Every structure is written in structure tokens, then in C-alpha cells.
């Protein structure tokens, strides 16, 4: 979400925190902490504040702009923890205790980023890493870049910037005279084992209500919304739920080269049903520069180059039409548990035994994946015999030096969500992994020069409900995201509900590679990553299009180039920003 904030905690020298010259007056100025924010700030009496967007939990959800005395006292007494049960949104809560200990809670959705640096006398937190670290030699953590390229699932709190960590969703940083501590106040594992599993129809009905309420609540916060409608299920659900409560809704579809790059037929079916105009825009390769990172101030170099073209398109739209926020269906596949494995079969067997329903799930997975029953059973056995074993993270060593990979071990601690309880079902482990990946798709745009980005399907009530729903419901009838499809029958056009696959920007990425093949080779051969011994440059000879293997190598080369461009941007001391830094 767009908008800066800085939280400076100094419990040792109470009241002696530093100032931020370009942020104006503090939004909160209390004992041991000051908060500067360009986001909305809600005071918690005299004991703290909440920055960001906050909604009441009880339906119908309403936006919260102030607290009464009783509620403020309850928030303060719980150090902010009661917010997790009574409210939701995209927020950071700052609460000062009677001993000047400061608690900073990030909400579970991950929709509002929060990064921090600790110091002996406290900590500094911000939504933009440019407020925490300056460009120059030593800014980049090459080991974490290598870890990210090898396995995004292996990323924990550490970012790819030295000394900067992420405050994870649902986590609280407490700073006191005794030092800084981290506590996990919300975890997806709290929601994966309900006492009773909802029936399929009940789950669909509940999902329809919760998603409609959450998306509608978000839509009510902005006068004019630009929504990316890709022609797929998730963005269509968001558009249908946002339309009734949105003062102004503009639907844009981005067209790219390649067989899967033109989704206008499906996007038009949606906008026709909603009575809205479809704005068609084409990806422009002239807006892509592979020597520049797509999201330079993001703390991980995982933003793909096509985002440069997307940003240019959206900014050009905004120049002609006032827009307050950009809505997307990002995270929908993940939240709606789009699994294509035998794990739902194993989950049902472990939960219900060999009842008649287990064969329905076997059939559903066969329809979904095209695999025969014996193949599914073999994969199910492989999953079942690994239950309780340490989690294996996905690893891709293509283009990376084996010697560098070995030198990285042992790695940093994994994300705490990758430490499941002993009774965790394999499918739910996969569902939680998907949520982790979704958090990397929320904050991919330069925040200070871009529209507020809202991914409403990541809202806490939606995530919690989806985690409760058994994985075999999500493949019901042989369709992925089956509960979501059933939930929005009669709302999303049938043509979109029946879709089982969707195109994307892969053709445009191919075009980017073909237009920049020589530049990509030069960038990598003479770059920071190669000089650090991180790369296996033989991959440059493997990208022989149009074979599938060549296309995969080309995408990998562009991903490594994106990491190189990001590392060079942060290592350079030229053109340092005069803004966004602690003075």
C-alpha cells in the first residue's frame, strides 16, 4: 500500500528519539516512541496508535476511524493483541506499556509491509526500506540473494539488505529495557484444524459472504478504483464484489504477445455483466529496461520485468483518469488452495479413513490433473510416508554455482510458518506454503510513486475461513478452487467460472528476452553476482528458444538479471535519494 511510515523506538532514552525532517509532525509522540505516517492514524488514547486501514470484525464490516475510551483501554491492556480477534485490515499497531515497553504488531494479511532494524537502545521500523538503509557498498546481502534465487520458500525474516529484517504478518516486536523480542501472535496453523469441517455447500455460502464483505469494505475506502481484470476467476470475484460499493470502478485488461496473452474475450464477458467499460491496454516493450530493477525499493529482487510495463500502463491511465487505488486478484490461487497434487486425497484419508468419500476425492484429482488412479495412489503414498518428516523446500539451482550454494549452508532459520504442528495434514502444509508465496506478490511496486495496491483476497477473515476448509473440498468435482467457484455462482459469469486455465505474461517475457539477449549476457557476465562466484554462466547457452527447456532457461536468465539489476542499484552510491531516510 502506498504511503510512508516510520516508527522510532528508544525505550532507554525515553523521549529522546530522533526526528525525520521530511515527514512533518509525528502522528504519535509518546514515551519512548514516535510515529510518522502518511497513512491514516487512529489514536489509542494516549498510549499508542494504529496506522493503516482498520475494519471491525463483526459483519457487516465497517471501517474504524476512532476508538471509544473502553475499546482503547482494552487494546492497551492486551498490548494490541485483541485486535486480532475483533478487527482486521492492513495495519500496524503501536502500543506503549506502563513501563515504556513498546509493542508493534503487524496484521496477519501482510497487506501493509513492515521492515525493521534493531539497535542496542531500541529499533526503527518502516514500510519502505529506503527509510532504513542507504545505497552504497555493503547495503546488499549477496547470500540472501542466492538463497532467494535457489528457493523462495527458504526465505525467513532476513531480507536481501544487510541488517534489515521483515516483521512477519501476525508478528509482534516488543522493545523494552531488556532488549527486543519477537512473538508470533497469529499463525495460519491456528486455523487449519477446526473441530468440525464445514460441508461443501456451507463452506461455499460462508466464503461468498466473507469475501463479499471484505472486498466491499475495501472498495468503500476509495473514490476511484482501477482494477486489473485478467479474465481469470480471482480478479473476476474481486471486481464483482467491489462493484456494488465502489464510487468509481475502472476495469483494465493488459494484452501481451503470445497465445495466452490476449484474455480480452473473458475480461469483456465480466465487464459486460457488470455494465462497465473494459479499458484495453497493450504491454509496451519500450517501457522495459532490464538494467533497471522493476521494484528497486523492495527488499527482495523478485519483481519480474513485465511489472515495469504494467506500472507504465497504470501510471498512464492515472494521468487521464483520477484513481485512488489499484485492486487485483493477487493471492487468489494461494488463498483458494489451488493444489494439483495427491495431498487432498491423503488429507481425507488421514481425517476420515477409508470411507466412501475417499474415492470421490480420488476421482476429483484424476479429473483435475488428468492422472489415472494408480498414478495418484503412488503419489499419495509418497506423500503419506513423509508425514512428520522435516519439510523440504523447493530448490532450483539452474544458473547458480554449486560451490556458492554449498557455502550458503547452513541457512538462516526458515519462516516460522514452515514449522507445522505434528498433526498437520500434508495438504494444509501445501496451503500454508502457498500463503507464504502470496505475500511476495503483494508489495512489488515502487510504493512512493505508485497507486495504493489492494489485494483484498488476502484479507484476514478470508484467509482464516479458507484455512478451515478441508483441502478435498477445494478439488470438489475435479475443479481447482472449487469452493470459490461454487460460492460465486450467479454472481461471476458462468463462462469465467467454468475456466480451468488462464493465460498470462509469459509471451511478453519471451519478447523481453529476445529483445535483450545480448544485454542480458553482458549484464550477468560482468555483474556483481558473477564476481561473487554465485553464478553458473553456462545457463546463457541453454536458452535456445523456442523449445520448452529453452523458454524455461530464458525465464530463469531474466530472473537472475532482475536480481543483478537490483543488486547494482543498491550497491551504487550515485544519485542517492534525498528523501525517505532517517536523519
mmCIF file with all atom_site columns, N, CA, C and O in Angstrom, residues 302-325:
data_model
loop_
_atom_site.group_PDB
_atom_site.id
_atom_site.type_symbol
_atom_site.label_atom_id
_atom_site.label_alt_id
_atom_site.label_comp_id
_atom_site.label_asym_id
_atom_site.label_entity_id
_atom_site.label_seq_id
_atom_site.pdbx_PDB_ins_code
_atom_site.Cartn_x
_atom_site.Cartn_y
_atom_site.Cartn_z
_atom_site.occupancy
_atom_site.B_iso_or_equiv
_atom_site.pdbx_formal_charge
_atom_site.auth_seq_id
_atom_site.auth_comp_id
_atom_site.auth_asym_id
_atom_site.auth_atom_id
_atom_site.pdbx_PDB_model_num
ATOM 1  N N  . UNK A 1 302 ? 12.690 -9.831  -6.445  1.00 0.00 ? 302 UNK A N  1
ATOM 2  C CA . UNK A 1 302 ? 11.823 -10.846 -7.034  1.00 0.00 ? 302 UNK A CA 1
ATOM 3  C C  . UNK A 1 302 ? 10.742 -10.265 -7.929  1.00 0.00 ? 302 UNK A C  1
ATOM 4  O O  . UNK A 1 302 ? 9.806  -10.972 -8.310  1.00 0.00 ? 302 UNK A O  1
ATOM 5  N N  . UNK A 1 303 ? 10.841 -8.995  -8.284  1.00 0.00 ? 303 UNK A N  1
ATOM 6  C CA . UNK A 1 303 ? 9.860  -8.368  -9.171  1.00 0.00 ? 303 UNK A CA 1
ATOM 7  C C  . UNK A 1 303 ? 10.265 -8.617  -10.618 1.00 0.00 ? 303 UNK A C  1
ATOM 8  O O  . UNK A 1 303 ? 11.360 -8.237  -11.039 1.00 0.00 ? 303 UNK A O  1
ATOM 9  N N  . UNK A 1 304 ? 9.386  -9.241  -11.394 1.00 0.00 ? 304 UNK A N  1
ATOM 10 C CA . UNK A 1 304 ? 9.685  -9.572  -12.786 1.00 0.00 ? 304 UNK A CA 1
ATOM 11 C C  . UNK A 1 304 ? 9.632  -8.323  -13.661 1.00 0.00 ? 304 UNK A C  1
ATOM 12 O O  . UNK A 1 304 ? 8.947  -7.344  -13.353 1.00 0.00 ? 304 UNK A O  1
ATOM 13 N N  . UNK A 1 305 ? 10.321 -8.402  -14.805 1.00 0.00 ? 305 UNK A N  1
ATOM 14 C CA . UNK A 1 305 ? 10.441 -7.231  -15.672 1.00 0.00 ? 305 UNK A CA 1
ATOM 15 C C  . UNK A 1 305 ? 9.115  -6.780  -16.268 1.00 0.00 ? 305 UNK A C  1
ATOM 16 O O  . UNK A 1 305 ? 8.944  -5.597  -16.576 1.00 0.00 ? 305 UNK A O  1
ATOM 17 N N  . UNK A 1 306 ? 8.158  -7.691  -16.461 1.00 0.00 ? 306 UNK A N  1
ATOM 18 C CA . UNK A 1 306 ? 6.891  -7.263  -17.053 1.00 0.00 ? 306 UNK A CA 1
ATOM 19 C C  . UNK A 1 306 ? 6.177  -6.248  -16.162 1.00 0.00 ? 306 UNK A C  1
ATOM 20 O O  . UNK A 1 306 ? 5.321  -5.491  -16.634 1.00 0.00 ? 306 UNK A O  1
ATOM 21 N N  . UNK A 1 307 ? 6.551  -6.203  -14.872 1.00 0.00 ? 307 UNK A N  1
ATOM 22 C CA . UNK A 1 307 ? 5.936  -5.225  -13.980 1.00 0.00 ? 307 UNK A CA 1
ATOM 23 C C  . UNK A 1 307 ? 6.303  -3.796  -14.365 1.00 0.00 ? 307 UNK A C  1
ATOM 24 O O  . UNK A 1 307 ? 5.544  -2.860  -14.080 1.00 0.00 ? 307 UNK A O  1
ATOM 25 N N  . UNK A 1 308 ? 7.456  -3.604  -15.010 1.00 0.00 ? 308 UNK A N  1
ATOM 26 C CA . UNK A 1 308 ? 7.789  -2.258  -15.488 1.00 0.00 ? 308 UNK A CA 1
ATOM 27 C C  . UNK A 1 308 ? 6.747  -1.783  -16.500 1.00 0.00 ? 308 UNK A C  1
ATOM 28 O O  . UNK A 1 308 ? 6.295  -0.634  -16.454 1.00 0.00 ? 308 UNK A O  1
ATOM 29 N N  . UNK A 1 309 ? 6.368  -2.668  -17.409 1.00 0.00 ? 309 UNK A N  1
ATOM 30 C CA . UNK A 1 309 ? 5.352  -2.316  -18.399 1.00 0.00 ? 309 UNK A CA 1
ATOM 31 C C  . UNK A 1 309 ? 3.989  -2.129  -17.753 1.00 0.00 ? 309 UNK A C  1
ATOM 32 O O  . UNK A 1 309 ? 3.214  -1.242  -18.144 1.00 0.00 ? 309 UNK A O  1
ATOM 33 N N  . UNK A 1 310 ? 3.682  -2.945  -16.771 1.00 0.00 ? 310 UNK A N  1
ATOM 34 C CA . UNK A 1 310 ? 2.411  -2.810  -16.060 1.00 0.00 ? 310 UNK A CA 1
ATOM 35 C C  . UNK A 1 310 ? 2.346  -1.478  -15.324 1.00 0.00 ? 310 UNK A C  1
ATOM 36 O O  . UNK A 1 310 ? 1.335  -0.758  -15.362 1.00 0.00 ? 310 UNK A O  1
ATOM 37 N N  . UNK A 1 311 ? 3.448  -1.118  -14.663 1.00 0.00 ? 311 UNK A N  1
ATOM 38 C CA . UNK A 1 311 ? 3.491  0.162   -13.955 1.00 0.00 ? 311 UNK A CA 1
ATOM 39 C C  . UNK A 1 311 ? 3.294  1.322   -14.922 1.00 0.00 ? 311 UNK A C  1
ATOM 40 O O  . UNK A 1 311 ? 2.540  2.267   -14.637 1.00 0.00 ? 311 UNK A O  1
ATOM 41 N N  . UNK A 1 312 ? 3.973  1.267   -16.067 1.00 0.00 ? 312 UNK A N  1
ATOM 42 C CA . UNK A 1 312 ? 3.863  2.347   -17.046 1.00 0.00 ? 312 UNK A CA 1
ATOM 43 C C  . UNK A 1 312 ? 2.432  2.481   -17.548 1.00 0.00 ? 312 UNK A C  1
ATOM 44 O O  . UNK A 1 312 ? 1.911  3.602   -17.706 1.00 0.00 ? 312 UNK A O  1
ATOM 45 N N  . UNK A 1 313 ? 1.776  1.355   -17.771 1.00 0.00 ? 313 UNK A N  1
ATOM 46 C CA . UNK A 1 313 ? 0.394  1.374   -18.258 1.00 0.00 ? 313 UNK A CA 1
ATOM 47 C C  . UNK A 1 313 ? -0.543 1.974   -17.221 1.00 0.00 ? 313 UNK A C  1
ATOM 48 O O  . UNK A 1 313 ? -1.386 2.827   -17.528 1.00 0.00 ? 313 UNK A O  1
ATOM 49 N N  . UNK A 1 314 ? -0.399 1.554   -15.984 1.00 0.00 ? 314 UNK A N  1
ATOM 50 C CA . UNK A 1 314 ? -1.279 2.057   -14.935 1.00 0.00 ? 314 UNK A CA 1
ATOM 51 C C  . UNK A 1 314 ? -1.038 3.543   -14.657 1.00 0.00 ? 314 UNK A C  1
ATOM 52 O O  . UNK A 1 314 ? -1.993 4.296   -14.428 1.00 0.00 ? 314 UNK A O  1
ATOM 53 N N  . UNK A 1 315 ? 0.216  3.951   -14.678 1.00 0.00 ? 315 UNK A N  1
ATOM 54 C CA . UNK A 1 315 ? 0.509  5.375   -14.441 1.00 0.00 ? 315 UNK A CA 1
ATOM 55 C C  . UNK A 1 315 ? -0.034 6.240   -15.577 1.00 0.00 ? 315 UNK A C  1
ATOM 56 O O  . UNK A 1 315 ? -0.529 7.346   -15.336 1.00 0.00 ? 315 UNK A O  1
ATOM 57 N N  . UNK A 1 316 ? 0.045  5.746   -16.823 1.00 0.00 ? 316 UNK A N  1
ATOM 58 C CA . UNK A 1 316 ? -0.515 6.487   -17.948 1.00 0.00 ? 316 UNK A CA 1
ATOM 59 C C  . UNK A 1 316 ? -2.031 6.594   -17.820 1.00 0.00 ? 316 UNK A C  1
ATOM 60 O O  . UNK A 1 316 ? -2.626 7.639   -18.130 1.00 0.00 ? 316 UNK A O  1
ATOM 61 N N  . UNK A 1 317 ? -2.674 5.535   -17.347 1.00 0.00 ? 317 UNK A N  1
ATOM 62 C CA . UNK A 1 317 ? -4.118 5.568   -17.129 1.00 0.00 ? 317 UNK A CA 1
ATOM 63 C C  . UNK A 1 317 ? -4.461 6.622   -16.079 1.00 0.00 ? 317 UNK A C  1
ATOM 64 O O  . UNK A 1 317 ? -5.394 7.401   -16.251 1.00 0.00 ? 317 UNK A O  1
ATOM 65 N N  . UNK A 1 318 ? -3.681 6.650   -15.020 1.00 0.00 ? 318 UNK A N  1
ATOM 66 C CA . UNK A 1 318 ? -3.934 7.607   -13.933 1.00 0.00 ? 318 UNK A CA 1
ATOM 67 C C  . UNK A 1 318 ? -3.761 9.045   -14.403 1.00 0.00 ? 318 UNK A C  1
ATOM 68 O O  . UNK A 1 318 ? -4.414 9.961   -13.888 1.00 0.00 ? 318 UNK A O  1
ATOM 69 N N  . UNK A 1 319 ? -2.902 9.273   -15.373 1.00 0.00 ? 319 UNK A N  1
ATOM 70 C CA . UNK A 1 319 ? -2.698 10.628  -15.880 1.00 0.00 ? 319 UNK A CA 1
ATOM 71 C C  . UNK A 1 319 ? -3.950 11.183  -16.555 1.00 0.00 ? 319 UNK A C  1
ATOM 72 O O  . UNK A 1 319 ? -4.125 12.406  -16.643 1.00 0.00 ? 319 UNK A O  1
ATOM 73 N N  . UNK A 1 320 ? -4.815 10.287  -17.042 1.00 0.00 ? 320 UNK A N  1
ATOM 74 C CA . UNK A 1 320 ? -6.023 10.722  -17.741 1.00 0.00 ? 320 UNK A CA 1
ATOM 75 C C  . UNK A 1 320 ? -7.301 10.512  -16.920 1.00 0.00 ? 320 UNK A C  1
ATOM 76 O O  . UNK A 1 320 ? -8.350 11.064  -17.262 1.00 0.00 ? 320 UNK A O  1
ATOM 77 N N  . UNK A 1 321 ? -7.191 9.719   -15.881 1.00 0.00 ? 321 UNK A N  1
ATOM 78 C CA . UNK A 1 321 ? -8.365 9.407   -15.071 1.00 0.00 ? 321 UNK A CA 1
ATOM 79 C C  . UNK A 1 321 ? -7.956 9.349   -13.607 1.00 0.00 ? 321 UNK A C  1
ATOM 80 O O  . UNK A 1 321 ? -7.125 8.533   -13.231 1.00 0.00 ? 321 UNK A O  1
ATOM 81 N N  . UNK A 1 322 ? -8.501 10.234  -12.747 1.00 0.00 ? 322 UNK A N  1
ATOM 82 C CA . UNK A 1 322 ? -8.125 10.179  -11.328 1.00 0.00 ? 322 UNK A CA 1
ATOM 83 C C  . UNK A 1 322 ? -8.417 8.797   -10.736 1.00 0.00 ? 322 UNK A C  1
ATOM 84 O O  . UNK A 1 322 ? -9.520 8.264   -10.882 1.00 0.00 ? 322 UNK A O  1
ATOM 85 N N  . UNK A 1 323 ? -7.414 8.223   -10.100 1.00 0.00 ? 323 UNK A N  1
ATOM 86 C CA . UNK A 1 323 ? -7.546 6.903   -9.489  1.00 0.00 ? 323 UNK A CA 1
ATOM 87 C C  . UNK A 1 323 ? -6.886 6.943   -8.119  1.00 0.00 ? 323 UNK A C  1
ATOM 88 O O  . UNK A 1 323 ? -5.781 7.474   -7.970  1.00 0.00 ? 323 UNK A O  1
ATOM 89 N N  . UNK A 1 324 ? -7.542 6.373   -7.118  1.00 0.00 ? 324 UNK A N  1
ATOM 90 C CA . UNK A 1 324 ? -7.018 6.371   -5.753  1.00 0.00 ? 324 UNK A CA 1
ATOM 91 C C  . UNK A 1 324 ? -6.326 5.069   -5.374  1.00 0.00 ? 324 UNK A C  1
ATOM 92 O O  . UNK A 1 324 ? -5.488 5.050   -4.473  1.00 0.00 ? 324 UNK A O  1
ATOM 93 N N  . UNK A 1 325 ? -6.701 3.972   -6.007  1.00 0.00 ? 325 UNK A N  1
ATOM 94 C CA . UNK A 1 325 ? -6.156 2.674   -5.619  1.00 0.00 ? 325 UNK A CA 1
ATOM 95 C C  . UNK A 1 325 ? -6.234 1.709   -6.789  1.00 0.00 ? 325 UNK A C  1
ATOM 96 O O  . UNK A 1 325 ? -7.057 1.856   -7.697  1.00 0.00 ? 325 UNK A O  1
#
